PDB file of C-alpha atoms in Angstrom:
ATOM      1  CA  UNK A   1     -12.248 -19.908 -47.503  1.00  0.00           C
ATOM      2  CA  UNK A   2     -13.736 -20.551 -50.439  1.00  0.00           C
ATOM      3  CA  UNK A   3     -12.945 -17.056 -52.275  1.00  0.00           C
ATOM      4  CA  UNK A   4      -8.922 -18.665 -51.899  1.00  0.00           C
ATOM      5  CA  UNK A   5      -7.816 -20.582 -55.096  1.00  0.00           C
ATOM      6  CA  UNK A   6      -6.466 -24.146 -53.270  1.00  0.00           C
ATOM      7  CA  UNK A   7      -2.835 -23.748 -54.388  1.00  0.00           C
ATOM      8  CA  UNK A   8      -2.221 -20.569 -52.104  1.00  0.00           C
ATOM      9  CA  UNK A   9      -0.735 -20.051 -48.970  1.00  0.00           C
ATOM     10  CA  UNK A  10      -3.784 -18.534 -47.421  1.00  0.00           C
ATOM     11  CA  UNK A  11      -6.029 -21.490 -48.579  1.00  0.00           C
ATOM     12  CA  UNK A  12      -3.459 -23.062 -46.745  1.00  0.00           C
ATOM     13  CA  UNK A  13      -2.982 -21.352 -43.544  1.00  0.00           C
ATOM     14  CA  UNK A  14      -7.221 -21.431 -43.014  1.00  0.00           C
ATOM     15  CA  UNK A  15      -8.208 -25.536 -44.130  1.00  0.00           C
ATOM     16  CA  UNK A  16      -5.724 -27.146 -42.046  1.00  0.00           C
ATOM     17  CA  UNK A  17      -5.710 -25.202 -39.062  1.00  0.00           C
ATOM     18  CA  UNK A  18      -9.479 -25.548 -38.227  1.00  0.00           C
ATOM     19  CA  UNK A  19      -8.300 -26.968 -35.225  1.00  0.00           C
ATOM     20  CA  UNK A  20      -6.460 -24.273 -33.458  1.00  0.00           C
ATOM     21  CA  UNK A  21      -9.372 -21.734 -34.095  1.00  0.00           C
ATOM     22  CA  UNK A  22     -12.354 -24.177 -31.914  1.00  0.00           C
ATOM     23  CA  UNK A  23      -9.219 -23.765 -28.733  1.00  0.00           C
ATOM     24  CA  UNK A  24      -9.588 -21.000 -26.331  1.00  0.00           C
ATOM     25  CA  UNK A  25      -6.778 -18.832 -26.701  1.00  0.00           C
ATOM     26  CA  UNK A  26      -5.571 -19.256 -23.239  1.00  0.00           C
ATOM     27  CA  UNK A  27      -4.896 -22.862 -24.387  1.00  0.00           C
ATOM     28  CA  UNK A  28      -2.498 -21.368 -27.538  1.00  0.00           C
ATOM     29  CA  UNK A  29       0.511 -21.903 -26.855  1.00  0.00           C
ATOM     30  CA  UNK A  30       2.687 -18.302 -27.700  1.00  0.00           C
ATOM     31  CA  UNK A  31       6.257 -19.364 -27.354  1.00  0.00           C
ATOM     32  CA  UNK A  32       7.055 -23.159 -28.360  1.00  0.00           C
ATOM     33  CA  UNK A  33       7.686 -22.807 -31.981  1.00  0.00           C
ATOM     34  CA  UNK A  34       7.221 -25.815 -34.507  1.00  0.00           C
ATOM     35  CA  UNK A  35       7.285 -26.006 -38.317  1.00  0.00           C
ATOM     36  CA  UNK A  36       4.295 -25.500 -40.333  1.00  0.00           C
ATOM     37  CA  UNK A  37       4.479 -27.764 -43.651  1.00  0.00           C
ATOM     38  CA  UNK A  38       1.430 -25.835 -45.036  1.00  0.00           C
ATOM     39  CA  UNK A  39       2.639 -22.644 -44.087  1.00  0.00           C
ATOM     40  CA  UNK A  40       6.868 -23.793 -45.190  1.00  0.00           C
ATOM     41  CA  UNK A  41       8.101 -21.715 -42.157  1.00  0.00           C
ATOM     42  CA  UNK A  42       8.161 -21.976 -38.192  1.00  0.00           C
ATOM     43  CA  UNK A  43       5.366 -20.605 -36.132  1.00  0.00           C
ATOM     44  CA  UNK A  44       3.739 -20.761 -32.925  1.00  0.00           C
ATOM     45  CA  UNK A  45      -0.018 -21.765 -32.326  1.00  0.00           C
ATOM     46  CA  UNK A  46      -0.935 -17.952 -31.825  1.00  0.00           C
ATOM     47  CA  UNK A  47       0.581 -17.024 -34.889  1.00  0.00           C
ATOM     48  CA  UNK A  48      -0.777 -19.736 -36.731  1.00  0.00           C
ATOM     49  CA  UNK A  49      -4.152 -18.142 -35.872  1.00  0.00           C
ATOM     50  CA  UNK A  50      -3.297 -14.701 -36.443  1.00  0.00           C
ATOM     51  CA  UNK A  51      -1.671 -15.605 -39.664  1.00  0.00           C
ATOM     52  CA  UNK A  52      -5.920 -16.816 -40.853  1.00  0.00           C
ATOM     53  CA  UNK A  53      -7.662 -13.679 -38.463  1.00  0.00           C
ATOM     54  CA  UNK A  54      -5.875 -11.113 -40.740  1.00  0.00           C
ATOM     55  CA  UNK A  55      -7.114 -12.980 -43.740  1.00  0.00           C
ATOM     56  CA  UNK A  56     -10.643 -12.682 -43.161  1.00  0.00           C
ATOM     57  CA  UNK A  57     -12.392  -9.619 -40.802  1.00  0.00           C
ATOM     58  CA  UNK A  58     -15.506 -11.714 -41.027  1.00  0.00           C
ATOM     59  CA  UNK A  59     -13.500 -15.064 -39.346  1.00  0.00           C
ATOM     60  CA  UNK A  60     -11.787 -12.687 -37.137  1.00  0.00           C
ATOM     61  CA  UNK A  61     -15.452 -11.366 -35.790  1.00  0.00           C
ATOM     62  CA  UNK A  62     -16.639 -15.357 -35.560  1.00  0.00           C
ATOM     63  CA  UNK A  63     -13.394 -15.954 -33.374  1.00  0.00           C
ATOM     64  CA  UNK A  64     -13.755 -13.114 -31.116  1.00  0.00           C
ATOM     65  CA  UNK A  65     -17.503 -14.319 -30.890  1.00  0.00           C
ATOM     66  CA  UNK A  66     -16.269 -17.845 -29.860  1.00  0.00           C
ATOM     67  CA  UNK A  67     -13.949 -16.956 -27.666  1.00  0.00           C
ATOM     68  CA  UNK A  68     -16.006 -14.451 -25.707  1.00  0.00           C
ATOM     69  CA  UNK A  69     -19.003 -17.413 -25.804  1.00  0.00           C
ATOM     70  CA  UNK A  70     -16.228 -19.624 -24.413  1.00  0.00           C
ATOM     71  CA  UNK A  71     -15.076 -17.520 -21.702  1.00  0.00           C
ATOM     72  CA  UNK A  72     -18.815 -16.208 -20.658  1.00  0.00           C
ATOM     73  CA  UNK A  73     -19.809 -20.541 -20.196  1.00  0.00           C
ATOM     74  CA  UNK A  74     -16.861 -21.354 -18.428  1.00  0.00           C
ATOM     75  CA  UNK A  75     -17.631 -18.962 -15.770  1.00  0.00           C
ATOM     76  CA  UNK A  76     -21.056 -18.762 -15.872  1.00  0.00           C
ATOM     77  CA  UNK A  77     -21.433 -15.276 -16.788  1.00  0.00           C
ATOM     78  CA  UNK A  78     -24.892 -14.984 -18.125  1.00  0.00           C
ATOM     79  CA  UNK A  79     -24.967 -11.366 -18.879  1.00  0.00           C
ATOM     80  CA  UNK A  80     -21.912 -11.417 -20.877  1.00  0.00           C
ATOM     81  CA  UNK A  81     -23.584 -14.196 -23.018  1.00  0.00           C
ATOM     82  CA  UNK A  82     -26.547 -12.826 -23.598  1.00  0.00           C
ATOM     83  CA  UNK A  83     -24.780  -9.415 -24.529  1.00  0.00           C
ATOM     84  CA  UNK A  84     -22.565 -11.633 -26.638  1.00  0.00           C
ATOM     85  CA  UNK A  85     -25.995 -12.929 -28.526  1.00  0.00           C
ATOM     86  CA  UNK A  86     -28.065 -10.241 -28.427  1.00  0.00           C
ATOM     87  CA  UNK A  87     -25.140  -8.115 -30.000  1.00  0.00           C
ATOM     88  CA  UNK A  88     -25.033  -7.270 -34.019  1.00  0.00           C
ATOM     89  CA  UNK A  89     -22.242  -9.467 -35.585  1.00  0.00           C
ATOM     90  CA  UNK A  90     -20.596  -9.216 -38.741  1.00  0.00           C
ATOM     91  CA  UNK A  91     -20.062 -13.179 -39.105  1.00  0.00           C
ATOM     92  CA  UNK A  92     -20.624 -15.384 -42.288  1.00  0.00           C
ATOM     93  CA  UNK A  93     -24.438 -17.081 -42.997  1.00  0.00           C
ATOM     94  CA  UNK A  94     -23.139 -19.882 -40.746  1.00  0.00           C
ATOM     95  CA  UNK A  95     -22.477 -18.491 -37.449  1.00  0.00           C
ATOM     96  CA  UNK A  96     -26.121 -15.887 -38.245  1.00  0.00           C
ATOM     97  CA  UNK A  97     -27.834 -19.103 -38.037  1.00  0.00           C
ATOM     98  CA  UNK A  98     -26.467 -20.363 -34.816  1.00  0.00           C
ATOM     99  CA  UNK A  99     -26.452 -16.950 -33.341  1.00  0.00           C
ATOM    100  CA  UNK A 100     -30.553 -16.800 -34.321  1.00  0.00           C
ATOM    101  CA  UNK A 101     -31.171 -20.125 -33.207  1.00  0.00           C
ATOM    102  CA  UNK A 102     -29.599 -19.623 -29.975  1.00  0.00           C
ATOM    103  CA  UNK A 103     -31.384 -16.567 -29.544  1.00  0.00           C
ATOM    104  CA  UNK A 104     -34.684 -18.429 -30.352  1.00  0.00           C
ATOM    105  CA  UNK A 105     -33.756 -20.512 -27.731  1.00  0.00           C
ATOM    106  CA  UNK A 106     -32.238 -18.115 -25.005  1.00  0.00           C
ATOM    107  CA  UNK A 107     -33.803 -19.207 -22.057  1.00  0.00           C
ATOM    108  CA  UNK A 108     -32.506 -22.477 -22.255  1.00  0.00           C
ATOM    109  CA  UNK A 109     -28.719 -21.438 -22.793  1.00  0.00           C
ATOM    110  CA  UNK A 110     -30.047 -19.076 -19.701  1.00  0.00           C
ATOM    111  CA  UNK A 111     -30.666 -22.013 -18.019  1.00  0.00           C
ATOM    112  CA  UNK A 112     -27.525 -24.123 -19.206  1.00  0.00           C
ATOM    113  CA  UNK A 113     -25.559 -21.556 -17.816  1.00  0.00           C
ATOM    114  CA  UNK A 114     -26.892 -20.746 -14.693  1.00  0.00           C
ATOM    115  CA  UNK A 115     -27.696 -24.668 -13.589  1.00  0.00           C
ATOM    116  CA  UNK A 116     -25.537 -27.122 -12.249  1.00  0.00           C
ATOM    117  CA  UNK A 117     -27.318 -29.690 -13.747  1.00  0.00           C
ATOM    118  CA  UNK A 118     -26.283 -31.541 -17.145  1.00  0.00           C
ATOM    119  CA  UNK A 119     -27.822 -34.296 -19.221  1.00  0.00           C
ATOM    120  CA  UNK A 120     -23.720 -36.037 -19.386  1.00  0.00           C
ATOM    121  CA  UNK A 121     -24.886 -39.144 -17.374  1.00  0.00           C
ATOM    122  CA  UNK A 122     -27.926 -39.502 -19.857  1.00  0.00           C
ATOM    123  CA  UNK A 123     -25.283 -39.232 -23.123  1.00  0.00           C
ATOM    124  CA  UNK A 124     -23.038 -41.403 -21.602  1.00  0.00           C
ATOM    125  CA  UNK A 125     -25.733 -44.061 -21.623  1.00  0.00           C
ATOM    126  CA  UNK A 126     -26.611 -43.464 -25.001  1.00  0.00           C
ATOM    127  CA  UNK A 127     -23.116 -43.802 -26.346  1.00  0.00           C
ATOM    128  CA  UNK A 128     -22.913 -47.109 -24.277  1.00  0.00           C
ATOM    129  CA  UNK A 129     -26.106 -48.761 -25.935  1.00  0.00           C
ATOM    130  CA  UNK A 130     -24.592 -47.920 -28.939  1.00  0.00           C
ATOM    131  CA  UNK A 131     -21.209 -49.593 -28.333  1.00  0.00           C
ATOM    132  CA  UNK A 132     -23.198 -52.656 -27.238  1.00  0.00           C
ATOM    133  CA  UNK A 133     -25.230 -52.804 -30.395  1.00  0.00           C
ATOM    134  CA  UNK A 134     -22.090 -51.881 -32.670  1.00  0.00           C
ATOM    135  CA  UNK A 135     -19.934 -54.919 -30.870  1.00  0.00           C
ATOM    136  CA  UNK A 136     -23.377 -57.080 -30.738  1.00  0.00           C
ATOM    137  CA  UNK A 137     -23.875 -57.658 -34.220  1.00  0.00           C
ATOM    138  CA  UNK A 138     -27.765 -57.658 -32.829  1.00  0.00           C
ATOM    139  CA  UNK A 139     -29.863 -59.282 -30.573  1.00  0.00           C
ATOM    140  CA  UNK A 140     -32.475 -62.392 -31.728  1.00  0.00           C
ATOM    141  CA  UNK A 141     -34.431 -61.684 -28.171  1.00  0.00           C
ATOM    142  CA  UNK A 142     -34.830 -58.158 -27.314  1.00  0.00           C
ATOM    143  CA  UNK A 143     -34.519 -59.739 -23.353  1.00  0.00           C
ATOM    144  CA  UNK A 144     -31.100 -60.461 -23.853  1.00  0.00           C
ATOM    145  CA  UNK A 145     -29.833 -57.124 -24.884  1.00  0.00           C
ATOM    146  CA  UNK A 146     -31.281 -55.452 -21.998  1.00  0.00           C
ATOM    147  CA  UNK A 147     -29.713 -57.681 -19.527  1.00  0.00           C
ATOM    148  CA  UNK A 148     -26.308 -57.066 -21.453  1.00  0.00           C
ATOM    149  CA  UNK A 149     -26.612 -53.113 -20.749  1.00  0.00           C
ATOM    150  CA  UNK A 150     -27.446 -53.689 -17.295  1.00  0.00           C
ATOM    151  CA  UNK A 151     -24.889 -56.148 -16.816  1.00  0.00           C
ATOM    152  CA  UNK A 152     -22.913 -53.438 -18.174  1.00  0.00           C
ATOM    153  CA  UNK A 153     -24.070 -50.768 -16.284  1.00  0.00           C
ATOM    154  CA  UNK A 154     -23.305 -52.813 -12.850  1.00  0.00           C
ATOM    155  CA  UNK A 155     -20.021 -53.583 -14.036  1.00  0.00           C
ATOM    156  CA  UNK A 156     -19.106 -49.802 -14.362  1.00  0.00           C
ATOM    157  CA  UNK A 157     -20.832 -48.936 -11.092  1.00  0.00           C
ATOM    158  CA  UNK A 158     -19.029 -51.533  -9.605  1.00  0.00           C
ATOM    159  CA  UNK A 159     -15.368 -50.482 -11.117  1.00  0.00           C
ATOM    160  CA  UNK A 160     -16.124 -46.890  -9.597  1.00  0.00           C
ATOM    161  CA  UNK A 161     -17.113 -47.856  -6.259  1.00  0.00           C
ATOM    162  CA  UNK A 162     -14.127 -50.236  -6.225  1.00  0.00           C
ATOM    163  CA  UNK A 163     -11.661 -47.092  -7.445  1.00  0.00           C
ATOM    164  CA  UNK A 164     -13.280 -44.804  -4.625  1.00  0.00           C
ATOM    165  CA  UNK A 165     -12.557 -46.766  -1.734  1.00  0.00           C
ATOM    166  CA  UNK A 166      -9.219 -47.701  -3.007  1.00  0.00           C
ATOM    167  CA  UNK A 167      -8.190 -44.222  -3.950  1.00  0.00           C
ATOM    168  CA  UNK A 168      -8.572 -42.635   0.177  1.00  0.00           C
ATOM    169  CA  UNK A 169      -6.513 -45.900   1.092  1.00  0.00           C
ATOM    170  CA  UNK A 170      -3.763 -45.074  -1.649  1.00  0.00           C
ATOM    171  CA  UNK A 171      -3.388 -41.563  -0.537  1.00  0.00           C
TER     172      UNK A 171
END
C-alpha cells in the first residue's frame, strides 16, 4: 500500500477496505450492489476485493493464504493447514513472520485444531476483571474486589441457569 501515492484510486480501493479482505469469501456478498465513496462508483463486496487483489499479486497470495487458513480451521482439516504452512508463499515481510512463527509453533495450532477444547471461558474472565477494575476506579482493600468478581461471577451463572430452564418452557 505504501508504493500508492494517497490521492489515487488504488490507495483508495486498499486503506479503506481492510475490512472486507479479514471476511471469508463465502460471507461476500456477490450481488447486492452499494456505492463506494472511495471508489466514486457502485460495487459489490466481491468486487470491492477484486478491485485491491489485482492491484497487488503479493496481497492476492496473503488472501488466498487466509482464506485457505480460514476454511482448513473451520473444519478442522489439519492436513490442509499444515500444507497451507509448510507451503512456499510469496507474501509481504508481515505475513513471513506469522507464517514462521506459526510454523515454530506447529504442534500447538496441531493441537488447536484437532481439540475441542478452548481457553474462551478463561478470556472471558479476564475481560470481566478488567471491566470491574475499569468501572471500579480501584479498590482500597484488595478483599473487596474479589468479592465484587465473584459476586459477579454468581450473578452471570445465575442469569444462565435462569435462561435455560426458561427457554425448554418457552418452546
Amino acid at each position: 500500500m505504501k508504493q500508492f501515492d494517497p490521492n489515487t484510486r488504488e490507495y483508495r480501493a486498499l486503506k479503506n477496505s481492510w475490512r472486507l479482505y479479514l471476511l471469508k469469501s463465502t460471507s461476500l456478498n456477490y450481488t447486492k450492489e452499494y456505492y463506494d465513496r472511495h471508489l466514486r462508483q457502485k460495487v459489490t463486496m466481491a468486487e470491492r476485493v477484486g478491485i485491491g487483489l489485482d492491484l497487488d499479486p503479493q496481497l492476492a497470495a496473503g488472501y488466498e493464504l487466509l482464506q485457505g487458513a480460514m476454511t482448513a480451521l473451520e473444519e478442522h482439516d489439519v492436513d490442509q493447514l499444515m500444507d497451507l504452512l509448510f507451503t512456499k508463499w510469496d507474501v509481504p515481510a508481515p505475513f513471513q513472520t506469522v507464517l514462521k512463527t506459526l510454523r515454530k509453533n506447529s504442534e500447538g495450532v496441531y493441537n488447536a485444531t484437532v481439540l475441542p477444547y478452548s481457553n474462551g471461558r478463561v478470556e472471558g474472565i479476564n475481560r470481566m476483571i478488567k471491566l470491574i477494575q475499569r468501572t471500579a476506579y480501584g479498590f482500597t482493600n484488595f478483599g473487596h474486589f474479589i468479592a465484587r468478581i465473584r459476586l459477579h461471577q454468581m450473578g452471570t451463572e445465575a442469569e444462565k441457569r435462569r435462561r435455560q430452564v426458561q427457554a425448554p418452557a418457552a418452546a
